[in-house]
């Protein structure tokens, strides 16, 4: 497996696409024909290079090794990260490899934004390919609903425009139908949305016995709140936390919503409610702060990620290439740590809610693994008002999204225990929640 570190838009019409089909060269020779410039060889990483292990990994290291097949080519689009905003600031043409933090900072210059997630290292194309969970979605829809068109390189080497009127089937599929499946997306045209100042909430409980009643109340309450309120609950072995973003609403309005929820009557919660949060402040809320700060005190540098924004992997040499942040007016974000990751996701449907026995069981399972696994459940309130027309199957029926995550282990015996835990969870919970037909 070879890694093509950067695919420039200029290669799309390059004759290598035809010549490689006529006379099959090695992957490396084919890639060299594709790349322009004197540094072409520097941008290709092979198994013989000391940076190979680092270069082919993303943030989270999956044991299935989907990107490490024999005789294949992995294309890293991270450096296709330009942002071109229309004169009216309503639309942007964006390089498909850009990461969310960089996108948000670029759009800040035009006093607008995009309906995307909080994690700044997530790639834009992967986000919209999977639908696009975000903390504004109950009012605005998932991220894929805000894509107007895309440039896609298909397996036969053609560059296609995918939109509602051009290749509409492809346009439907690449938005929520699964990432990296239908072609290489090299550019996305986005509908931009200025986000109003908002109110935020962070509530936490530090006793194990609070986890079930808090989770039960959250699932009964959160998806049924006004569409401007999007929230999540994080359940750990002995603690539980709720985060929420009340889009365009005040601190007083959010306080009233929380007071009526019944959540503050459970145990001894610690909570912080803030108002007048700027968009950047809202995106770092619960990550590096739990306050709505004056604009001049908001440190948005965590959003200023470089194209490859992760720490090195173990003792492997780290691959770097033109690692320039989107702006020099802020400090560059610290590299995000890589970790071995295991995860499972389930959607609770509106007509098939989780009963108390099932809820108690899956919460108890979170405490079964050792502390090194750092297992947690991250559940999101859905019940989306905005209706999209993408391939994302859950927009209409999803009531809540239940995700379970854990850190893997380099010890094979321990890893086997972790994998069995996830397999058992799948066997238990999937029949209970069902699937969209």
CSV table of C-alpha atoms in Angstrom, one decimal:
chain,number,residue,atom,x,y,z
A,1,UNK,CA,0.0,0.0,0.0
A,2,UNK,CA,1.3,3.4,-1.0
A,3,UNK,CA,0.2,6.8,0.4
A,4,UNK,CA,-0.2,9.7,-1.9
A,5,UNK,CA,0.3,12.5,0.6
A,6,UNK,CA,-1.4,15.2,-1.4
A,7,UNK,CA,-3.6,15.2,-4.5
A,8,UNK,CA,-3.5,18.6,-6.2
A,9,UNK,CA,-6.7,19.7,-8.1
A,10,UNK,CA,-4.5,20.2,-11.2
A,11,UNK,CA,-4.0,16.4,-11.5
A,12,UNK,CA,-7.7,15.8,-12.3
A,13,UNK,CA,-7.3,16.4,-16.0
A,14,UNK,CA,-3.8,15.0,-16.2
A,15,UNK,CA,-3.2,12.4,-19.0
A,16,UNK,CA,-1.8,9.9,-16.5
A,17,UNK,CA,-5.3,8.7,-15.9
A,18,UNK,CA,-5.4,7.4,-19.5
A,19,UNK,CA,-1.8,6.2,-19.7
A,20,UNK,CA,-2.1,4.3,-16.5
A,21,UNK,CA,-5.0,2.3,-17.9
A,22,UNK,CA,-3.2,1.6,-21.1
A,23,UNK,CA,0.1,0.4,-19.7
A,24,UNK,CA,-0.3,-0.5,-16.0
A,25,UNK,CA,2.8,0.8,-14.2
A,26,UNK,CA,3.6,0.4,-10.6
A,27,UNK,CA,1.5,2.4,-8.2
A,28,UNK,CA,4.5,4.6,-7.4
A,29,UNK,CA,5.2,5.4,-11.1
A,30,UNK,CA,1.5,6.1,-11.6
A,31,UNK,CA,1.4,8.5,-8.7
A,32,UNK,CA,4.6,10.3,-9.9
A,33,UNK,CA,2.9,11.0,-13.2
A,34,UNK,CA,-0.1,12.4,-11.3
A,35,UNK,CA,1.8,14.9,-9.2
A,36,UNK,CA,3.2,18.2,-10.4
A,37,UNK,CA,6.2,20.1,-9.1
A,38,UNK,CA,9.7,19.3,-8.0
A,39,UNK,CA,8.6,17.8,-4.7
A,40,UNK,CA,6.4,15.1,-6.2
A,41,UNK,CA,8.6,12.3,-4.8
A,42,UNK,CA,8.5,13.8,-1.4
A,43,UNK,CA,4.7,13.5,-1.3
A,44,UNK,CA,4.6,9.8,-1.9
A,45,UNK,CA,5.2,7.4,1.0
A,46,UNK,CA,5.9,3.7,0.5
A,47,UNK,CA,6.2,0.8,2.9
A,48,UNK,CA,10.0,1.3,2.7
A,49,UNK,CA,9.9,4.8,4.1
A,50,UNK,CA,10.4,5.4,7.8
A,51,UNK,CA,7.3,7.7,7.9
A,52,UNK,CA,5.0,5.0,6.4
A,53,UNK,CA,3.3,4.0,9.6
A,54,UNK,CA,2.6,7.6,10.7
A,55,UNK,CA,1.5,8.7,7.3
A,56,UNK,CA,-1.2,6.2,6.7
A,57,UNK,CA,-2.9,6.7,10.1
A,58,UNK,CA,-5.5,9.2,11.0
A,59,UNK,CA,-6.3,10.5,14.4
A,60,UNK,CA,-7.8,7.2,15.7
A,61,UNK,CA,-6.2,3.9,15.0
A,62,UNK,CA,-8.6,1.2,14.0
A,63,UNK,CA,-7.6,-2.4,14.2
A,64,UNK,CA,-9.5,-3.4,11.1
A,65,UNK,CA,-6.8,-1.5,9.0
A,66,UNK,CA,-9.3,-0.6,6.2
A,67,UNK,CA,-6.7,1.7,4.7
A,68,UNK,CA,-3.8,-0.8,4.7
A,69,UNK,CA,-4.8,-3.2,1.9
A,70,UNK,CA,-2.2,-4.7,-0.4
A,71,UNK,CA,-1.4,-3.1,-3.7
A,72,UNK,CA,-3.6,-0.1,-3.0
A,73,UNK,CA,-3.2,3.6,-2.9
A,74,UNK,CA,-4.4,5.9,0.0
A,75,UNK,CA,-4.9,9.5,-1.0
A,76,UNK,CA,-4.5,12.1,1.7
A,77,UNK,CA,-6.5,15.2,0.7
A,78,UNK,CA,-5.6,17.2,3.8
A,79,UNK,CA,-3.7,19.9,1.9
A,80,UNK,CA,-6.6,20.7,-0.5
A,81,UNK,CA,-7.9,23.1,2.1
A,82,UNK,CA,-8.7,26.4,0.4
A,83,UNK,CA,-11.8,28.5,1.2
A,84,UNK,CA,-13.3,30.8,-1.4
A,85,UNK,CA,-16.3,32.8,-0.2
A,86,UNK,CA,-18.8,34.4,-2.5
A,87,UNK,CA,-19.2,38.2,-2.5
A,88,UNK,CA,-22.5,37.9,-0.7
A,89,UNK,CA,-21.0,35.6,1.9
A,90,UNK,CA,-23.7,33.0,1.4
A,91,UNK,CA,-21.8,30.3,-0.4
A,92,UNK,CA,-18.2,28.9,-0.2
A,93,UNK,CA,-16.1,26.7,-2.5
A,94,UNK,CA,-14.0,24.7,-0.2
A,95,UNK,CA,-11.1,22.2,-0.8
A,96,UNK,CA,-12.4,18.9,0.3
A,97,UNK,CA,-9.5,18.1,2.6
A,98,UNK,CA,-10.0,21.0,5.0
A,99,UNK,CA,-10.6,20.3,8.7
A,100,UNK,CA,-13.4,21.8,10.5
A,101,UNK,CA,-11.4,24.1,12.8
A,102,UNK,CA,-9.6,25.6,9.8
A,103,UNK,CA,-12.9,26.0,8.0
A,104,UNK,CA,-14.5,27.8,10.9
A,105,UNK,CA,-11.6,30.3,11.3
A,106,UNK,CA,-11.6,31.0,7.6
A,107,UNK,CA,-15.4,31.7,7.6
A,108,UNK,CA,-15.0,33.9,10.7
A,109,UNK,CA,-13.3,36.5,8.4
A,110,UNK,CA,-16.7,36.9,6.6
A,111,UNK,CA,-18.9,36.8,9.8
A,112,UNK,CA,-20.5,33.6,8.7
A,113,UNK,CA,-20.2,29.9,9.4
A,114,UNK,CA,-21.2,26.3,8.5
A,115,UNK,CA,-23.4,23.8,10.3
A,116,UNK,CA,-20.7,21.4,11.4
A,117,UNK,CA,-19.5,19.6,14.4
A,118,UNK,CA,-17.3,20.7,17.3
A,119,UNK,CA,-14.2,18.6,16.9
A,120,UNK,CA,-11.7,20.8,15.0
A,121,UNK,CA,-9.6,17.9,13.5
A,122,UNK,CA,-12.5,16.2,11.7
A,123,UNK,CA,-12.2,16.4,7.9
A,124,UNK,CA,-15.1,18.1,6.1
A,125,UNK,CA,-15.6,15.4,3.5
A,126,UNK,CA,-15.8,12.6,6.0
A,127,UNK,CA,-18.3,14.6,8.0
A,128,UNK,CA,-20.7,15.2,5.2
A,129,UNK,CA,-20.2,11.7,3.8
A,130,UNK,CA,-21.5,10.2,7.1
A,131,UNK,CA,-24.4,12.7,7.3
A,132,UNK,CA,-22.8,15.2,9.7
A,133,UNK,CA,-23.8,15.4,13.3
A,134,UNK,CA,-23.6,18.9,14.7
A,135,UNK,CA,-24.8,20.9,17.6
A,136,UNK,CA,-27.2,23.0,15.5
A,137,UNK,CA,-28.8,20.1,13.7
A,138,UNK,CA,-32.1,19.9,15.4
A,139,UNK,CA,-32.9,23.3,13.9
A,140,UNK,CA,-30.7,23.4,10.8
A,141,UNK,CA,-30.3,19.8,9.8
A,142,UNK,CA,-27.2,17.6,9.4
A,143,UNK,CA,-24.1,19.0,7.7
A,144,UNK,CA,-24.8,17.1,4.4
A,145,UNK,CA,-28.0,19.1,4.1
A,146,UNK,CA,-25.8,22.2,3.6
A,147,UNK,CA,-23.8,20.9,0.6
A,148,UNK,CA,-24.9,22.5,-2.7
A,149,UNK,CA,-22.5,20.6,-5.0
A,150,UNK,CA,-19.3,18.7,-5.2
A,151,UNK,CA,-16.5,17.9,-7.7
A,152,UNK,CA,-15.9,14.1,-7.7
A,153,UNK,CA,-13.2,12.1,-9.4
A,154,UNK,CA,-14.7,8.7,-10.2
A,155,UNK,CA,-12.9,5.3,-10.7
A,156,UNK,CA,-12.7,5.8,-14.4
A,157,UNK,CA,-10.7,9.0,-14.0
A,158,UNK,CA,-13.5,11.4,-14.9
A,159,UNK,CA,-14.2,14.6,-12.9
A,160,UNK,CA,-17.9,15.0,-12.4
A,161,UNK,CA,-20.0,17.8,-11.0
A,162,UNK,CA,-22.5,16.4,-8.6
A,163,UNK,CA,-25.5,18.6,-7.7
A,164,UNK,CA,-29.3,18.5,-7.6
A,165,UNK,CA,-29.3,19.0,-11.4
A,166,UNK,CA,-26.0,17.4,-12.5
A,167,UNK,CA,-25.5,13.7,-11.6
A,168,UNK,CA,-28.2,13.9,-9.0
A,169,UNK,CA,-27.8,10.2,-8.0
A,170,UNK,CA,-24.1,10.7,-7.2
A,171,UNK,CA,-25.0,13.9,-5.3
A,172,UNK,CA,-27.6,12.1,-3.2
A,173,UNK,CA,-25.1,9.3,-2.4
A,174,UNK,CA,-22.1,11.3,-1.4
A,175,UNK,CA,-24.1,13.2,1.2
A,176,UNK,CA,-24.7,10.7,4.0
A,177,UNK,CA,-24.2,7.5,2.0
A,178,UNK,CA,-20.8,6.7,3.4
A,179,UNK,CA,-17.4,8.3,2.9
A,180,UNK,CA,-14.8,7.2,0.3
A,181,UNK,CA,-17.3,5.0,-1.5
A,182,UNK,CA,-18.4,6.7,-4.7
A,183,UNK,CA,-15.4,8.6,-5.8
A,184,UNK,CA,-12.7,11.1,-4.6
A,185,UNK,CA,-14.3,14.3,-3.6
A,186,UNK,CA,-11.9,17.2,-4.3
A,187,UNK,CA,-14.2,20.2,-3.7
A,188,UNK,CA,-17.4,21.0,-2.0
A,189,UNK,CA,-19.7,24.0,-2.4
A,190,UNK,CA,-21.3,24.9,0.9
A,191,UNK,CA,-24.4,26.9,1.9
A,192,UNK,CA,-23.2,29.2,4.7
A,193,UNK,CA,-25.1,30.1,7.7
A,194,UNK,CA,-24.3,32.9,10.2
A,195,UNK,CA,-24.9,31.5,13.6
A,196,UNK,CA,-26.4,33.8,16.2
A,197,UNK,CA,-25.1,34.3,19.7
A,198,UNK,CA,-26.3,31.5,21.9
A,199,UNK,CA,-26.6,30.0,25.4
A,200,UNK,CA,-24.7,26.9,26.6
A,201,UNK,CA,-25.1,24.5,29.4
A,202,UNK,CA,-22.7,22.0,31.1
A,203,UNK,CA,-24.1,19.9,33.9
A,204,UNK,CA,-22.2,17.1,35.7
A,205,UNK,CA,-22.8,14.5,38.4
A,206,UNK,CA,-20.0,12.7,40.2
A,207,UNK,CA,-21.8,9.7,41.7
A,208,UNK,CA,-22.4,6.3,40.0
A,209,UNK,CA,-26.0,6.0,41.1
A,210,UNK,CA,-26.9,9.2,39.3
A,211,UNK,CA,-26.1,7.8,35.8
A,212,UNK,CA,-29.3,5.9,35.2
A,213,UNK,CA,-31.8,8.5,36.4
A,214,UNK,CA,-30.0,11.3,34.6
A,215,UNK,CA,-29.8,9.2,31.4
A,216,UNK,CA,-33.4,8.2,31.6
A,217,UNK,CA,-34.5,11.8,32.1
A,218,UNK,CA,-32.3,13.1,29.4
A,219,UNK,CA,-33.7,10.6,26.8
A,220,UNK,CA,-37.3,11.4,27.9
A,221,UNK,CA,-36.7,15.2,27.8
A,222,UNK,CA,-33.9,16.4,25.5
A,223,UNK,CA,-35.2,15.2,22.1
A,224,UNK,CA,-38.6,16.8,22.8
A,225,UNK,CA,-37.3,20.3,23.5
A,226,UNK,CA,-37.4,23.3,21.1
A,227,UNK,CA,-35.5,22.6,17.9
A,228,UNK,CA,-32.9,25.3,18.8
A,229,UNK,CA,-31.7,23.1,21.7
A,230,UNK,CA,-29.3,20.3,20.7
A,231,UNK,CA,-27.6,18.4,23.5
A,232,UNK,CA,-25.6,15.3,24.4
A,233,UNK,CA,-25.0,13.2,27.5
A,234,UNK,CA,-21.6,11.6,28.3
A,235,UNK,CA,-21.8,8.5,30.5
A,236,UNK,CA,-18.6,7.2,32.2
A,237,UNK,CA,-17.9,4.5,34.7
A,238,UNK,CA,-18.9,6.7,37.7
A,239,UNK,CA,-19.8,10.1,36.3
A,240,UNK,CA,-22.3,11.6,33.9
A,241,UNK,CA,-22.3,15.0,32.0
A,242,UNK,CA,-24.8,16.9,29.8
A,243,UNK,CA,-23.8,19.5,27.3
A,244,UNK,CA,-26.2,21.7,25.4
A,245,UNK,CA,-26.3,24.5,22.8
A,246,UNK,CA,-29.4,26.7,22.7
A,247,UNK,CA,-29.1,28.3,19.3
A,248,UNK,CA,-29.9,32.0,19.3
A,249,UNK,CA,-31.4,32.0,22.8
A,250,UNK,CA,-30.4,33.8,26.0
A,251,UNK,CA,-29.0,32.6,29.3
A,252,UNK,CA,-32.3,33.3,30.9
A,253,UNK,CA,-34.2,31.2,28.4
A,254,UNK,CA,-31.8,28.3,28.8
A,255,UNK,CA,-32.0,28.5,32.6
A,256,UNK,CA,-35.8,28.2,32.4
A,257,UNK,CA,-35.5,25.2,30.1
A,258,UNK,CA,-33.1,23.5,32.5
A,259,UNK,CA,-35.2,24.4,35.5
A,260,UNK,CA,-38.2,22.7,33.9
A,261,UNK,CA,-36.3,19.6,32.9
A,262,UNK,CA,-36.1,18.0,36.3
A,263,UNK,CA,-32.4,17.3,35.8
A,264,UNK,CA,-31.3,19.6,38.6
A,265,UNK,CA,-33.5,17.6,41.1
A,266,UNK,CA,-31.4,14.5,40.6
A,267,UNK,CA,-28.5,14.1,43.0
A,268,UNK,CA,-26.1,17.0,43.5
A,269,UNK,CA,-25.4,18.4,40.1
A,270,UNK,CA,-22.7,20.9,39.3
A,271,UNK,CA,-23.7,23.2,36.4
A,272,UNK,CA,-22.7,26.2,34.4
A,273,UNK,CA,-25.1,28.1,32.1
A,274,UNK,CA,-23.7,30.9,30.0
A,275,UNK,CA,-25.2,33.3,27.5
A,276,UNK,CA,-24.2,35.6,24.7
A,277,UNK,CA,-21.7,32.9,23.5
A,278,UNK,CA,-20.0,33.8,20.2
A,279,UNK,CA,-19.9,31.0,17.6
A,280,UNK,CA,-16.2,30.3,18.3
A,281,UNK,CA,-16.9,30.3,22.0
A,282,UNK,CA,-19.8,27.8,21.4
A,283,UNK,CA,-17.6,25.5,19.4
A,284,UNK,CA,-15.0,25.2,22.2
A,285,UNK,CA,-17.6,25.0,25.0
A,286,UNK,CA,-17.1,21.8,26.9
A,287,UNK,CA,-13.8,21.2,25.2
A,288,UNK,CA,-11.5,23.8,26.8
A,289,UNK,CA,-14.1,26.0,28.7
A,290,UNK,CA,-17.5,25.8,30.3
A,291,UNK,CA,-18.1,29.5,30.2
A,292,UNK,CA,-19.5,32.0,27.7
A,293,UNK,CA,-16.6,34.5,27.7
A,294,UNK,CA,-16.2,38.1,26.5
A,295,UNK,CA,-15.1,38.0,22.8
A,296,UNK,CA,-11.6,39.3,23.6
A,297,UNK,CA,-11.1,36.4,26.1
A,298,UNK,CA,-12.1,33.6,23.7
A,299,UNK,CA,-9.1,31.5,22.8
A,300,UNK,CA,-10.0,29.9,19.5
A,301,UNK,CA,-6.4,28.7,18.8
A,302,UNK,CA,-7.6,25.1,19.3
A,303,UNK,CA,-9.5,25.6,16.0
A,304,UNK,CA,-6.3,26.6,14.2
A,305,UNK,CA,-5.2,23.1,13.2
A,306,UNK,CA,-2.6,22.2,10.5
A,307,UNK,CA,-3.5,19.8,7.7
A,308,UNK,CA,-2.0,16.8,9.6
A,309,UNK,CA,-2.8,17.9,13.2
A,310,UNK,CA,-1.9,14.8,15.2
A,311,UNK,CA,0.9,13.6,17.4
A,312,UNK,CA,3.4,11.1,16.2
A,313,UNK,CA,2.5,7.4,16.6
A,314,UNK,CA,4.7,5.6,19.1
A,315,UNK,CA,8.3,5.7,17.9
A,316,UNK,CA,7.4,6.0,14.2
A,317,UNK,CA,9.0,8.9,12.3
A,318,UNK,CA,6.3,11.6,11.6
A,319,UNK,CA,5.4,12.5,8.1
A,320,UNK,CA,5.1,16.3,7.5
A,321,UNK,CA,4.4,18.3,4.4
A,322,UNK,CA,3.6,22.1,4.3
A,323,UNK,CA,1.9,22.0,7.7
A,324,UNK,CA,0.7,25.6,7.6
A,325,UNK,CA,-2.3,26.7,9.7
A,326,UNK,CA,-5.2,28.6,8.1
A,327,UNK,CA,-4.3,31.8,9.9
A,328,UNK,CA,-1.2,33.3,11.5
A,329,UNK,CA,-3.2,35.7,13.8
A,330,UNK,CA,-3.7,32.8,16.3
A,331,UNK,CA,-1.3,30.3,17.8
A,332,UNK,CA,-1.3,27.0,16.0
A,333,UNK,CA,-3.3,24.3,17.8
A,334,UNK,CA,-1.4,21.7,19.8
A,335,UNK,CA,-1.3,18.3,18.1
A,336,UNK,CA,-4.2,16.0,19.0
A,337,UNK,CA,-3.3,12.7,20.5
A,338,UNK,CA,-3.7,9.5,18.5
A,339,UNK,CA,-5.2,6.5,20.3
A,340,UNK,CA,-6.4,3.0,19.4
A,341,UNK,CA,-10.1,3.3,19.1
A,342,UNK,CA,-13.1,0.9,19.3
A,343,UNK,CA,-16.6,2.1,18.8
A,344,UNK,CA,-20.2,1.2,18.1
A,345,UNK,CA,-23.2,3.4,17.2
A,346,UNK,CA,-26.9,2.8,17.5
A,347,UNK,CA,-29.9,4.9,16.5
A,348,UNK,CA,-33.0,4.9,18.7
A,349,UNK,CA,-36.1,5.4,16.5
A,350,UNK,CA,-39.1,7.5,17.4
A,351,UNK,CA,-41.4,4.6,17.3
A,352,UNK,CA,-39.1,2.2,19.2
A,353,UNK,CA,-37.7,3.9,22.3
A,354,UNK,CA,-35.4,2.2,24.8
A,355,UNK,CA,-37.1,0.7,27.8
A,356,UNK,CA,-35.8,1.1,31.4
A,357,UNK,CA,-34.4,-2.4,31.7
A,358,UNK,CA,-32.4,-2.0,28.4
A,359,UNK,CA,-31.2,1.4,29.5
A,360,UNK,CA,-30.0,0.2,32.9
A,361,UNK,CA,-28.2,-2.7,31.3
A,362,UNK,CA,-26.3,-0.7,28.8
A,363,UNK,CA,-25.3,1.8,31.4
A,364,UNK,CA,-24.1,-0.9,33.7
A,365,UNK,CA,-22.0,-2.4,30.9
A,366,UNK,CA,-20.0,0.9,30.7
A,367,UNK,CA,-18.5,0.0,34.1
A,368,UNK,CA,-17.5,-3.5,33.1
A,369,UNK,CA,-14.1,-2.8,31.4
A,370,UNK,CA,-10.9,-1.8,33.2
A,371,UNK,CA,-9.9,1.9,33.7
A,372,UNK,CA,-7.4,1.7,30.9
A,373,UNK,CA,-10.2,1.2,28.4
A,374,UNK,CA,-11.5,4.7,29.2
A,375,UNK,CA,-14.9,3.5,27.9
A,376,UNK,CA,-17.7,6.0,27.7
A,377,UNK,CA,-21.1,6.4,26.2
A,378,UNK,CA,-21.8,9.6,24.2
A,379,UNK,CA,-25.4,9.9,23.3
A,380,UNK,CA,-27.0,12.7,21.3
A,381,UNK,CA,-30.6,14.0,21.2
A,382,UNK,CA,-32.0,14.0,17.7
A,383,UNK,CA,-35.6,14.4,16.6
A,384,UNK,CA,-34.6,16.8,13.8
A,385,UNK,CA,-37.1,19.3,12.5
A,386,UNK,CA,-35.2,20.3,9.3
A,387,UNK,CA,-35.9,17.7,6.6
A,388,UNK,CA,-33.0,16.9,4.2
A,389,UNK,CA,-33.0,15.0,0.9
A,390,UNK,CA,-29.6,13.2,1.2
A,391,UNK,CA,-28.7,9.5,1.5
A,392,UNK,CA,-28.5,9.8,5.3
A,393,UNK,CA,-31.1,7.3,6.4
A,394,UNK,CA,-31.8,8.5,9.9
A,395,UNK,CA,-32.9,12.1,9.5
A,396,UNK,CA,-36.7,11.4,9.8
A,397,UNK,CA,-36.7,8.5,12.2
A,398,UNK,CA,-33.9,9.1,14.6
A,399,UNK,CA,-34.9,10.0,18.2
A,400,UNK,CA,-31.4,9.6,19.7
A,401,UNK,CA,-28.0,8.4,18.7
A,402,UNK,CA,-26.1,6.1,21.1
A,403,UNK,CA,-22.4,5.9,20.6
A,404,UNK,CA,-20.0,3.8,22.7
A,405,UNK,CA,-16.2,4.3,22.6
A,406,UNK,CA,-13.1,2.9,24.2
A,407,UNK,CA,-9.3,3.0,23.9
A,408,UNK,CA,-7.8,-0.2,22.6
A,409,UNK,CA,-4.8,-2.0,24.0
A,410,UNK,CA,-1.5,-3.2,22.6
A,411,UNK,CA,-1.8,-6.3,24.7
A,412,UNK,CA,-3.5,-8.9,22.6
A,413,UNK,CA,-5.3,-10.6,25.5
A,414,UNK,CA,-6.6,-7.3,26.8
A,415,UNK,CA,-7.7,-6.2,23.3
A,416,UNK,CA,-9.6,-9.5,22.9
A,417,UNK,CA,-11.5,-8.7,26.1
A,418,UNK,CA,-12.4,-5.2,24.7
A,419,UNK,CA,-13.5,-6.5,21.4
A,420,UNK,CA,-15.7,-9.1,23.0
A,421,UNK,CA,-17.3,-6.4,25.1
A,422,UNK,CA,-18.3,-4.5,21.9
A,423,UNK,CA,-19.4,-7.7,20.2
A,424,UNK,CA,-21.7,-8.6,23.2
A,425,UNK,CA,-23.0,-5.0,23.1
A,426,UNK,CA,-23.9,-5.4,19.5
A,427,UNK,CA,-25.6,-8.7,20.1
A,428,UNK,CA,-27.6,-7.2,22.9
A,429,UNK,CA,-28.6,-3.7,21.8
A,430,UNK,CA,-28.9,-4.0,18.0
A,431,UNK,CA,-32.0,-6.2,18.2
A,432,UNK,CA,-33.6,-3.8,20.7
A,433,UNK,CA,-33.2,-0.7,18.7
A,434,UNK,CA,-33.6,-2.2,15.2
A,435,UNK,CA,-32.6,-0.7,11.9
A,436,UNK,CA,-34.2,1.7,9.4
A,437,UNK,CA,-35.9,-0.2,6.5
